[in-house]
Amino acid sequence: MGRERPEILFVEDEPGIVEFLVPGLGYAGFATRVAGDGPTALRMAEDREPDLVVLDLMLPGMDGFAVCRSLRERSDVPVIMLTARDQVGDRVRGLEMGADDYVTKPFHFRELTARIRAVLRRHGQSGEMRAPGPLQLGDITLEPELRLARRGDRDIELTRREFELLDLLMRNPDRVMSRAVILDRVWGADFMGDDNIIEVYVRYLRSKLGEPNPITTVRGAGYVMRRPQA
Ligand code: CA
């Protein structure tokens, strides 16, 4: 487990974005420190390693690529880069510099928090280590790298949410996942919408995975995928 509240170092020079995001991140359960430029960010990261860095690409002086490269020289702290819309080259370059993920501006707040949670989870900072490689439960295989499920010989393409939901259920076989846990892990605790969304996504998954239905509804409790009986 990491700290009680994962600590995010947010590197951004635009006050409007900082003022908007920092309270939201606090509300979503993160402690946040802010750096307005690259050298400050590197100094702060050295003082105390954050759990994750949200790094804007457009910074005065030293840009986000250079900051990411410097961070990577001495740390494998997860980095999410904020890039401009449709700058595919920037995203590729960011990933090459060692960023773990990116979010394109403008973004919805809950998209950012969902990415933060996903990256922290992959780095084992939220108490649940993600082993690399495929997951297997009965005749269903999940390929995290490809965002693909397979049932028997059949490949099943999943959207990001469907993948996150199936991943959560398959990593917790025989454990009933409550709606609150599912919302938190798959959509982010800041999700304000209708929580019927879970039922909708379970329905999508069931329809894609086919018969026999691998996801059991536990009335009033949540959803579970069972290990096959030996
Ligand atoms: Ca900026």
PDB file of N, CA and C and ligand atoms in Angstrom, residues 12-14 56 58-59 105, ligand 1:
ATOM      1  N   GLU A  12       1.994  22.404 -13.848  1.00  0.00           N
ATOM      2  CA  GLU A  12       1.176  23.192 -14.777  1.00  0.00           C
ATOM      3  C   GLU A  12       1.367  24.663 -14.444  1.00  0.00           C
ATOM      4  N   ASP A  13       1.508  25.488 -15.483  1.00  0.00           N
ATOM      5  CA  ASP A  13       1.757  26.915 -15.259  1.00  0.00           C
ATOM      6  C   ASP A  13       0.501  27.759 -15.407  1.00  0.00           C
ATOM      7  N   GLU A  14      -0.610  27.162 -15.868  1.00  0.00           N
ATOM      8  CA  GLU A  14      -1.811  27.970 -16.072  1.00  0.00           C
ATOM      9  C   GLU A  14      -2.642  27.998 -14.798  1.00  0.00           C
ATOM     10  N   ASP A  56       2.016  18.779 -17.463  1.00  0.00           N
ATOM     11  CA  ASP A  56       1.593  19.469 -18.674  1.00  0.00           C
ATOM     12  C   ASP A  56       2.767  19.546 -19.637  1.00  0.00           C
ATOM     13  N   MET A  58       3.039  21.810 -22.129  1.00  0.00           N
ATOM     14  CA  MET A  58       3.375  23.202 -22.422  1.00  0.00           C
ATOM     15  C   MET A  58       3.728  23.927 -21.142  1.00  0.00           C
ATOM     16  N   LEU A  59       5.020  24.095 -20.926  1.00  0.00           N
ATOM     17  CA  LEU A  59       5.491  24.784 -19.728  1.00  0.00           C
ATOM     18  C   LEU A  59       6.502  25.839 -20.177  1.00  0.00           C
ATOM     19  N   LYS A 105      -5.976  17.679 -23.664  1.00  0.00           N
ATOM     20  CA  LYS A 105      -6.738  18.868 -23.288  1.00  0.00           C
ATOM     21  C   LYS A 105      -7.642  19.259 -24.448  1.00  0.00           C
TER      22      LYS A 105
HETATM   23 CA    CA B   1       0.739  24.827 -19.487  1.00  0.00          CA
END
